Amino acid sequence: MEKSSPSSQESAQKEFAYFEGQFVPMAEANISIKTHAFLYGTAIFEGIRGYWVPEEKSICIFRMKEHYERMIQNSNIFFLTPEQSLDELMAITVELVKRNAPQTDTYIRPTLFKTGENITPKLDNTVTDFCLWTAPLGQYVDTSKGLQVCTSSWRRVDDNAIPPRAKAAGSYMNSALIVTDARRMGFDDAIVLNADGTVSEGSAMNLFLVRNGRLITPGKTENILEGITRDSVITIAKQEFGIETDERVVDRTELYMADEAFFCGTGAQVAPVTCIDNRDVGDGTVGEITRKIQQFYFEVVKNKHAQYQDWCVMVPIDSKVSV
Ligand SMILES: Cc1ncc(COP(=O)(O)O)c(C=O)c1O
C-alpha cells in the first residue's frame, strides 16, 4: 500500500485533531489495527463543510447543528451514543477549526467509532469514542460542467440490512462499489437503484430531477441518506423561487424523461447532471432551475443571505496555534 506523500505528512504535522478527549497533533491521532471500527466498520460519521469567507477572515461552518443532530439520531441505531452533548460536539468543532486556522474551504470529519479491541461484531459491549479532523476540500465533483452518470449495476443497501439513513462507515463499501465501477467505465458517478429497481440516490449524494417546473426527489424511505443539502435545496427552491418539491418513489425511466437533473450533498454541493446512461438530460446542457438553485446555494453557504444565517456558524480565523 502507498505511504502518504511527504506533503500530506507535512500538513498532518501542522494540524490538530480531536482524539481520545483532547486536541492532539494529527500525527498522534492513531488507532490500533485491532480496533473494532477498523475490523467491522462500526463507526458513523458526518461530513461538514467550512467555507472560507476571505472578506470576513472567517470560516463559515454550514449547518453544523443539523449534522450533529443527525449524527446523534444515527448513533441510536448502532449503540454509538456519544458521551458529549450536541453543544459540546459543536464547541469542540469550533475550537478545532480555530486551532487549525484554515484559510481555504475545509472539510470537517467527525466520527463516532467503536474503539474496543474485542473480536466480535457485537455493538453493545464495546466502548464508543469521538474523533474529529479537518482537511482542505475544494470540489468533490465538478460543479461547473454537467456530470455524465450511469445507473449502477449494484443495488443500494436496504434499510433492513445496513440502514443508509445512517452515515455508517461500513455501508460506504456499497458507495465504493458504485463510484469505482462508474469511474472505471468512464462516467463521473452513478445513480443507484433500490432492489425493486426504483431510484435511490448517487454514490454519496442525493438526486433531484426537474420536470415541468417542479423538483422531484426520492422520498426518505427510498434508502437514501436524509441529506442536509437535500433539505437546503428543498427550502431554497420553495422560499426563493417558489418551486415545489415532490418527495416520492421515482422510476428509472423518469431519469430519461427529466428536463434537468442534479446531485447534491455536502461534498457534491449542487452538481448538475446532464447525461444519464448515455442519454441527454433535457437538451444536454445545465438547466436553468439547476443553475439558479446552485448559484443561490453557493451564496448561502458563505452566509451571504441574512434569512439563512441560522445555518451558518462563523468562526473568525486568527493566526494558527503551533502544534
Ligand atoms: C450516501 C449519501 N447520500 C447523500 C449525501 C448527502 O448528504 P448531506 O447533504 O447531508 O451531506 C451523502 C453525503 O454527503 C452521502 O454520503
mmCIF file of C-alpha atoms and ligand atoms in Angstrom:
data_model
loop_
_atom_site.group_PDB
_atom_site.id
_atom_site.type_symbol
_atom_site.label_atom_id
_atom_site.label_comp_id
_atom_site.label_asym_id
_atom_site.label_seq_id
_atom_site.Cartn_x
_atom_site.Cartn_y
_atom_site.Cartn_z
ATOM 1 C CA MET A 1 0.000 0.000 0.000
ATOM 2 C CA GLU A 2 1.168 3.531 -0.759
ATOM 3 C CA LYS A 3 2.502 5.560 2.118
ATOM 4 C CA SER A 4 1.269 9.112 2.464
ATOM 5 C CA SER A 5 3.180 11.605 0.366
ATOM 6 C CA PRO A 6 5.685 13.949 2.045
ATOM 7 C CA SER A 7 3.283 16.852 1.549
ATOM 8 C CA SER A 8 0.389 15.114 3.323
ATOM 9 C CA GLN A 9 2.751 14.075 6.134
ATOM 10 C CA GLU A 10 3.961 17.648 6.365
ATOM 11 C CA SER A 11 0.464 19.080 6.569
ATOM 12 C CA ALA A 12 -0.545 16.375 9.092
ATOM 13 C CA GLN A 13 2.284 17.582 11.327
ATOM 14 C CA LYS A 14 0.828 21.076 11.339
ATOM 15 C CA GLU A 15 -2.765 20.041 12.013
ATOM 16 C CA PHE A 16 -4.570 19.225 15.206
ATOM 17 C CA ALA A 17 -7.183 16.522 15.608
ATOM 18 C CA TYR A 18 -9.572 15.832 18.466
ATOM 19 C CA PHE A 19 -8.882 12.330 19.704
ATOM 20 C CA GLU A 20 -9.461 10.466 22.984
ATOM 21 C CA GLY A 21 -10.940 13.552 24.610
ATOM 22 C CA GLN A 22 -8.256 16.079 23.719
ATOM 23 C CA PHE A 23 -6.717 18.146 20.964
ATOM 24 C CA VAL A 24 -3.557 16.443 19.768
ATOM 25 C CA PRO A 25 -1.247 16.841 16.779
ATOM 26 C CA MET A 26 -2.766 14.955 13.842
ATOM 27 C CA ALA A 27 0.235 12.634 13.726
ATOM 28 C CA GLU A 28 -0.622 11.401 17.242
ATOM 29 C CA ALA A 29 -4.277 10.611 16.498
ATOM 30 C CA ASN A 30 -3.806 6.919 15.710
ATOM 31 C CA ILE A 31 -5.771 3.753 16.355
ATOM 32 C CA SER A 32 -4.686 0.136 16.735
ATOM 33 C CA ILE A 33 -5.158 -2.333 13.884
ATOM 34 C CA LYS A 34 -7.284 -4.329 16.350
ATOM 35 C CA THR A 35 -9.836 -1.532 16.683
ATOM 36 C CA HIS A 36 -13.441 -2.730 16.343
ATOM 37 C CA ALA A 37 -14.368 0.090 13.930
ATOM 38 C CA PHE A 38 -11.481 -0.846 11.648
ATOM 39 C CA LEU A 39 -12.331 -4.561 11.741
ATOM 40 C CA TYR A 40 -16.098 -4.239 11.305
ATOM 41 C CA GLY A 41 -16.806 -0.727 10.007
ATOM 42 C CA THR A 42 -18.611 0.063 13.266
ATOM 43 C CA ALA A 43 -18.499 3.828 13.037
ATOM 44 C CA ILE A 44 -20.797 6.605 11.979
ATOM 45 C CA PHE A 45 -19.530 9.877 10.664
ATOM 46 C CA GLU A 46 -20.505 13.247 9.316
ATOM 47 C CA GLY A 47 -19.062 15.333 6.536
ATOM 48 C CA ILE A 48 -19.408 19.041 7.247
ATOM 49 C CA ARG A 49 -18.090 21.867 5.122
ATOM 50 C CA GLY A 50 -16.442 25.004 6.381
ATOM 51 C CA TYR A 51 -16.363 27.672 3.684
ATOM 52 C CA TRP A 52 -13.607 30.268 3.726
ATOM 53 C CA VAL A 53 -15.041 33.787 3.617
ATOM 54 C CA PRO A 54 -11.955 35.960 2.974
ATOM 55 C CA GLU A 55 -13.675 39.319 3.401
ATOM 56 C CA GLU A 56 -14.617 38.327 6.955
ATOM 57 C CA LYS A 57 -11.453 36.305 7.608
ATOM 58 C CA SER A 58 -13.762 33.574 8.850
ATOM 59 C CA ILE A 59 -14.717 30.005 8.182
ATOM 60 C CA CYS A 60 -18.461 29.562 7.761
ATOM 61 C CA ILE A 61 -19.381 26.132 9.121
ATOM 62 C CA PHE A 62 -22.510 25.207 7.238
ATOM 63 C CA ARG A 63 -25.443 23.588 9.069
ATOM 64 C CA MET A 64 -23.210 22.178 11.796
ATOM 65 C CA LYS A 65 -26.121 21.770 14.217
ATOM 66 C CA GLU A 66 -28.125 19.690 11.749
ATOM 67 C CA HIS A 67 -25.111 17.476 11.034
ATOM 68 C CA TYR A 68 -24.591 16.739 14.721
ATOM 69 C CA GLU A 69 -28.316 16.252 15.286
ATOM 70 C CA ARG A 70 -28.298 13.642 12.519
ATOM 71 C CA MET A 71 -25.223 12.009 13.987
ATOM 72 C CA ILE A 72 -26.828 11.752 17.416
ATOM 73 C CA GLN A 73 -30.026 10.316 15.915
ATOM 74 C CA ASN A 74 -27.971 7.875 13.811
ATOM 75 C CA SER A 75 -25.976 6.826 16.868
ATOM 76 C CA ASN A 76 -29.067 5.339 18.472
ATOM 77 C CA ILE A 77 -29.348 2.772 15.661
ATOM 78 C CA PHE A 78 -25.836 1.459 16.236
ATOM 79 C CA PHE A 79 -25.346 1.832 20.009
ATOM 80 C CA LEU A 80 -22.829 4.571 19.239
ATOM 81 C CA THR A 81 -24.198 7.292 21.521
ATOM 82 C CA PRO A 82 -21.551 9.941 22.208
ATOM 83 C CA GLU A 83 -20.595 10.995 25.731
ATOM 84 C CA GLN A 84 -20.675 14.609 24.603
ATOM 85 C CA SER A 85 -23.839 16.684 24.232
ATOM 86 C CA LEU A 86 -24.824 18.413 20.992
ATOM 87 C CA ASP A 87 -23.456 21.707 22.345
ATOM 88 C CA GLU A 88 -20.184 20.087 23.392
ATOM 89 C CA LEU A 89 -19.706 18.480 19.971
ATOM 90 C CA MET A 90 -20.251 21.847 18.297
ATOM 91 C CA ALA A 91 -17.885 23.617 20.715
ATOM 92 C CA ILE A 92 -15.147 21.030 20.047
ATOM 93 C CA THR A 93 -15.628 21.565 16.311
ATOM 94 C CA VAL A 94 -15.370 25.341 16.524
ATOM 95 C CA GLU A 95 -12.257 25.013 18.694
ATOM 96 C CA LEU A 96 -10.593 22.605 16.241
ATOM 97 C CA VAL A 97 -11.300 24.923 13.323
ATOM 98 C CA LYS A 98 -9.807 27.826 15.308
ATOM 99 C CA ARG A 99 -6.702 25.800 16.122
ATOM 100 C CA ASN A 100 -6.185 24.586 12.554
ATOM 101 C CA ALA A 101 -6.987 28.073 11.265
ATOM 102 C CA PRO A 102 -7.614 27.098 7.628
ATOM 103 C CA GLN A 103 -7.786 29.888 5.079
ATOM 104 C CA THR A 104 -9.427 27.719 2.465
ATOM 105 C CA ASP A 105 -12.614 25.684 2.066
ATOM 106 C CA THR A 106 -12.376 22.915 4.594
ATOM 107 C CA TYR A 107 -13.863 19.516 5.211
ATOM 108 C CA ILE A 108 -14.714 18.673 8.819
ATOM 109 C CA ARG A 109 -14.978 14.979 9.616
ATOM 110 C CA PRO A 110 -16.464 13.926 12.979
ATOM 111 C CA THR A 111 -16.619 10.182 13.654
ATOM 112 C CA LEU A 112 -18.175 8.135 16.423
ATOM 113 C CA PHE A 113 -16.500 4.764 16.494
ATOM 114 C CA LYS A 114 -16.196 1.539 18.440
ATOM 115 C CA THR A 115 -12.774 1.710 19.903
ATOM 116 C CA GLY A 116 -12.639 -1.634 21.749
ATOM 117 C CA GLU A 117 -10.436 -4.494 20.605
ATOM 118 C CA ASN A 118 -12.832 -7.378 21.176
ATOM 119 C CA ILE A 119 -13.200 -9.943 18.427
ATOM 120 C CA THR A 120 -16.949 -9.981 17.785
ATOM 121 C CA PRO A 121 -19.033 -7.558 15.755
ATOM 122 C CA LYS A 122 -21.396 -7.102 18.734
ATOM 123 C CA LEU A 123 -22.091 -3.405 19.212
ATOM 124 C CA ASP A 124 -23.210 -3.063 22.796
ATOM 125 C CA ASN A 125 -20.213 -4.345 24.719
ATOM 126 C CA THR A 126 -17.519 -2.102 23.382
ATOM 127 C CA VAL A 127 -16.563 1.498 24.052
ATOM 128 C CA THR A 128 -17.569 4.417 21.808
ATOM 129 C CA ASP A 129 -15.178 7.280 21.164
ATOM 130 C CA PHE A 130 -15.483 10.510 19.221
ATOM 131 C CA CYS A 131 -12.789 11.910 16.972
ATOM 132 C CA LEU A 132 -12.575 14.862 14.639
ATOM 133 C CA TRP A 133 -10.216 16.190 11.990
ATOM 134 C CA THR A 134 -10.219 18.796 9.283
ATOM 135 C CA ALA A 135 -8.653 18.925 5.819
ATOM 136 C CA PRO A 136 -8.753 21.305 2.852
ATOM 137 C CA LEU A 137 -11.501 20.376 0.369
ATOM 138 C CA GLY A 138 -12.273 22.020 -2.924
ATOM 139 C CA GLN A 139 -14.599 20.380 -5.418
ATOM 140 C CA TYR A 140 -15.630 16.782 -4.700
ATOM 141 C CA VAL A 141 -17.228 16.534 -8.129
ATOM 142 C CA ASP A 142 -17.080 19.150 -10.868
ATOM 143 C CA THR A 143 -19.959 21.553 -10.260
ATOM 144 C CA SER A 144 -19.302 23.716 -13.312
ATOM 145 C CA LYS A 145 -19.888 21.278 -16.156
ATOM 146 C CA GLY A 146 -22.711 18.788 -16.333
ATOM 147 C CA LEU A 147 -21.837 15.365 -14.943
ATOM 148 C CA GLN A 148 -22.197 12.271 -17.098
ATOM 149 C CA VAL A 149 -23.507 9.438 -14.976
ATOM 150 C CA CYS A 150 -24.864 5.916 -15.317
ATOM 151 C CA THR A 151 -27.221 3.797 -13.266
ATOM 152 C CA SER A 152 -25.111 1.397 -11.255
ATOM 153 C CA SER A 153 -25.352 -2.362 -11.684
ATOM 154 C CA TRP A 154 -25.026 -2.512 -7.879
ATOM 155 C CA ARG A 155 -28.121 -2.067 -5.727
ATOM 156 C CA ARG A 156 -28.495 0.287 -2.738
ATOM 157 C CA VAL A 157 -28.124 -1.295 0.677
ATOM 158 C CA ASP A 158 -31.518 -1.658 2.278
ATOM 159 C CA ASP A 159 -32.865 -0.137 5.487
ATOM 160 C CA ASN A 160 -33.172 -3.627 6.954
ATOM 161 C CA ALA A 161 -29.625 -4.622 6.012
ATOM 162 C CA ILE A 162 -27.271 -1.712 6.678
ATOM 163 C CA PRO A 163 -29.540 1.315 7.057
ATOM 164 C CA PRO A 164 -28.390 4.028 4.610
ATOM 165 C CA ARG A 165 -30.346 6.559 6.673
ATOM 166 C CA ALA A 166 -27.327 6.378 8.963
ATOM 167 C CA LYS A 167 -23.971 7.567 7.725
ATOM 168 C CA ALA A 168 -22.388 4.287 8.775
ATOM 169 C CA ALA A 169 -18.767 3.735 7.799
ATOM 170 C CA GLY A 170 -19.320 0.098 6.805
ATOM 171 C CA SER A 171 -22.109 0.935 4.376
ATOM 172 C CA TYR A 172 -19.684 3.027 2.319
ATOM 173 C CA MET A 173 -18.432 -0.248 0.833
ATOM 174 C CA ASN A 174 -21.674 -0.006 -1.163
ATOM 175 C CA SER A 175 -20.841 3.574 -2.224
ATOM 176 C CA ALA A 176 -17.294 2.465 -3.040
ATOM 177 C CA LEU A 177 -18.515 -0.214 -5.449
ATOM 178 C CA ILE A 178 -20.943 2.190 -7.077
ATOM 179 C CA VAL A 179 -18.496 5.048 -7.696
ATOM 180 C CA THR A 180 -15.497 2.868 -8.540
ATOM 181 C CA ASP A 181 -17.277 0.902 -11.245
ATOM 182 C CA ALA A 182 -18.840 4.072 -12.676
ATOM 183 C CA ARG A 183 -15.456 5.821 -12.915
ATOM 184 C CA ARG A 184 -13.798 2.762 -14.453
ATOM 185 C CA MET A 185 -16.469 2.798 -17.150
ATOM 186 C CA GLY A 186 -15.710 6.460 -17.870
ATOM 187 C CA PHE A 187 -18.663 8.057 -16.067
ATOM 188 C CA ASP A 188 -18.313 10.775 -13.429
ATOM 189 C CA ASP A 189 -20.515 8.959 -10.923
ATOM 190 C CA ALA A 190 -23.606 6.770 -10.750
ATOM 191 C CA ILE A 191 -27.204 6.707 -9.641
ATOM 192 C CA VAL A 192 -28.029 3.633 -7.591
ATOM 193 C CA LEU A 193 -31.353 1.822 -7.693
ATOM 194 C CA ASN A 194 -33.133 0.022 -4.887
ATOM 195 C CA ALA A 195 -33.596 -3.740 -5.029
ATOM 196 C CA ASP A 196 -37.020 -3.168 -6.654
ATOM 197 C CA GLY A 197 -35.475 -1.039 -9.415
ATOM 198 C CA THR A 198 -36.699 2.357 -8.194
ATOM 199 C CA VAL A 199 -34.247 5.248 -7.845
ATOM 200 C CA SER A 200 -32.409 5.833 -4.576
ATOM 201 C CA GLU A 201 -29.549 8.367 -4.820
ATOM 202 C CA GLY A 202 -25.975 8.887 -6.028
ATOM 203 C CA SER A 203 -22.931 7.134 -4.585
ATOM 204 C CA ALA A 204 -22.518 9.819 -1.906
ATOM 205 C CA MET A 205 -25.109 12.421 -2.803
ATOM 206 C CA ASN A 206 -28.847 12.880 -3.163
ATOM 207 C CA LEU A 207 -30.530 13.261 -6.541
ATOM 208 C CA PHE A 208 -33.052 15.773 -7.850
ATOM 209 C CA LEU A 209 -34.890 15.812 -11.160
ATOM 210 C CA VAL A 210 -36.778 18.736 -12.655
ATOM 211 C CA ARG A 211 -39.958 18.018 -14.576
ATOM 212 C CA ASN A 212 -42.479 20.630 -15.659
ATOM 213 C CA GLY A 213 -41.012 23.251 -13.347
ATOM 214 C CA ARG A 214 -41.194 21.079 -10.206
ATOM 215 C CA LEU A 215 -38.436 19.293 -8.333
ATOM 216 C CA ILE A 216 -38.691 15.556 -7.818
ATOM 217 C CA THR A 217 -36.501 13.651 -5.393
ATOM 218 C CA PRO A 218 -36.707 10.106 -3.990
ATOM 219 C CA GLY A 219 -38.536 10.130 -0.644
ATOM 220 C CA LYS A 220 -36.909 9.476 2.720
ATOM 221 C CA THR A 221 -37.974 5.825 2.663
ATOM 222 C CA GLU A 222 -36.084 5.121 -0.593
ATOM 223 C CA ASN A 223 -32.848 4.019 1.148
ATOM 224 C CA ILE A 224 -31.336 7.465 0.954
ATOM 225 C CA LEU A 225 -29.277 9.378 3.453
ATOM 226 C CA GLU A 226 -31.614 12.096 4.726
ATOM 227 C CA GLY A 227 -29.340 14.717 3.235
ATOM 228 C CA ILE A 228 -28.883 18.109 4.814
ATOM 229 C CA THR A 229 -28.089 19.647 1.421
ATOM 230 C CA ARG A 230 -31.257 17.972 0.110
ATOM 231 C CA ASP A 231 -33.160 19.829 2.819
ATOM 232 C CA SER A 232 -31.342 23.082 1.962
ATOM 233 C CA VAL A 233 -32.256 22.665 -1.712
ATOM 234 C CA ILE A 234 -35.933 21.961 -0.963
ATOM 235 C CA THR A 235 -36.069 25.028 1.309
ATOM 236 C CA ILE A 236 -34.235 27.375 -1.087
ATOM 237 C CA ALA A 237 -36.279 26.190 -4.079
ATOM 238 C CA LYS A 238 -39.537 26.933 -2.294
ATOM 239 C CA GLN A 239 -38.623 30.088 -0.400
ATOM 240 C CA GLU A 240 -36.553 31.829 -3.043
ATOM 241 C CA PHE A 241 -38.021 30.605 -6.309
ATOM 242 C CA GLY A 242 -41.488 29.307 -5.401
ATOM 243 C CA ILE A 243 -40.547 25.869 -6.735
ATOM 244 C CA GLU A 244 -42.223 22.915 -5.014
ATOM 245 C CA THR A 245 -40.605 19.515 -4.482
ATOM 246 C CA ASP A 246 -42.301 16.146 -4.819
ATOM 247 C CA GLU A 247 -40.631 13.643 -2.469
ATOM 248 C CA ARG A 248 -41.771 10.285 -3.749
ATOM 249 C CA VAL A 249 -40.893 6.981 -5.398
ATOM 250 C CA VAL A 250 -39.014 7.643 -8.657
ATOM 251 C CA ASP A 251 -38.971 5.154 -11.544
ATOM 252 C CA ARG A 252 -35.781 4.617 -13.527
ATOM 253 C CA THR A 253 -37.332 5.829 -16.777
ATOM 254 C CA GLU A 254 -38.200 9.166 -15.190
ATOM 255 C CA LEU A 255 -34.438 9.783 -15.247
ATOM 256 C CA TYR A 256 -34.535 9.731 -19.030
ATOM 257 C CA MET A 257 -37.607 11.967 -19.278
ATOM 258 C CA ALA A 258 -36.423 14.684 -16.896
ATOM 259 C CA ASP A 259 -35.862 18.261 -18.096
ATOM 260 C CA GLU A 260 -32.953 18.716 -15.691
ATOM 261 C CA ALA A 261 -31.121 16.721 -13.028
ATOM 262 C CA PHE A 262 -28.596 17.439 -10.310
ATOM 263 C CA PHE A 263 -26.821 15.809 -7.404
ATOM 264 C CA CYS A 264 -26.479 17.481 -4.038
ATOM 265 C CA GLY A 265 -24.553 16.811 -0.875
ATOM 266 C CA THR A 266 -22.029 18.372 1.440
ATOM 267 C CA GLY A 267 -19.230 17.074 -0.763
ATOM 268 C CA ALA A 268 -21.009 17.339 -4.129
ATOM 269 C CA GLN A 269 -22.619 20.699 -3.238
ATOM 270 C CA VAL A 270 -25.084 21.293 -6.106
ATOM 271 C CA ALA A 271 -23.728 19.474 -9.151
ATOM 272 C CA PRO A 272 -25.635 19.455 -12.466
ATOM 273 C CA VAL A 273 -26.116 16.106 -14.230
ATOM 274 C CA THR A 274 -26.541 16.430 -17.996
ATOM 275 C CA CYS A 275 -26.279 12.854 -19.216
ATOM 276 C CA ILE A 276 -27.669 9.635 -17.713
ATOM 277 C CA ASP A 277 -26.953 6.219 -19.228
ATOM 278 C CA ASN A 278 -25.719 7.888 -22.437
ATOM 279 C CA ARG A 279 -28.988 9.805 -22.813
ATOM 280 C CA ASP A 280 -29.028 13.604 -22.633
ATOM 281 C CA VAL A 281 -30.969 15.073 -19.748
ATOM 282 C CA GLY A 282 -33.237 17.675 -21.377
ATOM 283 C CA ASP A 283 -31.180 19.382 -24.063
ATOM 284 C CA GLY A 284 -27.946 18.062 -22.577
ATOM 285 C CA THR A 285 -26.859 21.367 -21.043
ATOM 286 C CA VAL A 286 -27.041 22.616 -17.459
ATOM 287 C CA GLY A 287 -30.670 23.532 -16.773
ATOM 288 C CA GLU A 288 -31.912 26.961 -15.742
ATOM 289 C CA ILE A 289 -33.529 25.844 -12.474
ATOM 290 C CA THR A 290 -30.443 23.825 -11.537
ATOM 291 C CA ARG A 291 -28.178 26.819 -12.207
ATOM 292 C CA LYS A 292 -30.211 29.269 -10.171
ATOM 293 C CA ILE A 293 -30.503 26.931 -7.184
ATOM 294 C CA GLN A 294 -26.774 26.205 -7.426
ATOM 295 C CA GLN A 295 -25.846 29.896 -7.554
ATOM 296 C CA PHE A 296 -28.034 30.735 -4.582
ATOM 297 C CA TYR A 297 -26.698 27.751 -2.628
ATOM 298 C CA PHE A 298 -23.096 28.886 -3.137
ATOM 299 C CA GLU A 299 -24.039 32.264 -1.646
ATOM 300 C CA VAL A 300 -25.975 30.791 1.286
ATOM 301 C CA VAL A 301 -23.049 28.570 2.357
ATOM 302 C CA LYS A 302 -20.917 31.702 2.692
ATOM 303 C CA ASN A 303 -23.529 33.451 4.828
ATOM 304 C CA LYS A 304 -24.498 35.934 2.127
ATOM 305 C CA HIS A 305 -28.229 35.802 2.798
ATOM 306 C CA ALA A 306 -29.443 37.059 6.162
ATOM 307 C CA GLN A 307 -32.531 34.836 6.075
ATOM 308 C CA TYR A 308 -30.266 31.748 6.238
ATOM 309 C CA GLN A 309 -27.753 32.985 8.807
ATOM 310 C CA ASP A 310 -29.013 30.406 11.312
ATOM 311 C CA TRP A 311 -27.436 27.781 9.034
ATOM 312 C CA CYS A 312 -24.017 29.421 9.330
ATOM 313 C CA VAL A 313 -21.580 29.401 12.242
ATOM 314 C CA MET A 314 -18.891 31.979 11.546
ATOM 315 C CA VAL A 315 -15.512 31.136 13.077
ATOM 316 C CA PRO A 316 -13.008 34.010 12.955
ATOM 317 C CA ILE A 317 -9.600 32.767 11.884
ATOM 318 C CA ASP A 318 -6.616 34.274 13.663
ATOM 319 C CA SER A 319 -3.078 33.123 13.340
ATOM 320 C CA LYS A 320 -2.513 29.401 13.673
ATOM 321 C CA VAL A 321 -1.769 27.873 17.091
ATOM 322 C CA SER A 322 1.508 25.984 16.764
ATOM 323 C CA VAL A 323 1.430 22.256 17.392
HETATM 324 C C1 LIG B 1 -24.837 8.313 0.557
HETATM 325 C C2 LIG B 1 -25.010 9.800 0.700
HETATM 326 N N1 LIG B 1 -26.160 10.345 0.292
HETATM 327 C C3 LIG B 1 -26.362 11.671 0.404
HETATM 328 C C4 LIG B 1 -25.389 12.504 0.926
HETATM 329 C C5 LIG B 1 -25.690 13.969 1.073
HETATM 330 O O1 LIG B 1 -25.912 14.260 2.435
HETATM 331 P P1 LIG B 1 -25.578 15.674 3.032
HETATM 332 O O2 LIG B 1 -26.249 16.671 2.169
HETATM 333 O O3 LIG B 1 -26.165 15.640 4.397
HETATM 334 O O4 LIG B 1 -24.112 15.832 3.030
HETATM 335 C C6 LIG B 1 -24.177 11.963 1.363
HETATM 336 C C7 LIG B 1 -23.110 12.763 1.954
HETATM 337 O O5 LIG B 1 -22.663 13.774 1.544
HETATM 338 C C8 LIG B 1 -23.983 10.574 1.237
HETATM 339 O O6 LIG B 1 -22.829 10.020 1.629
#
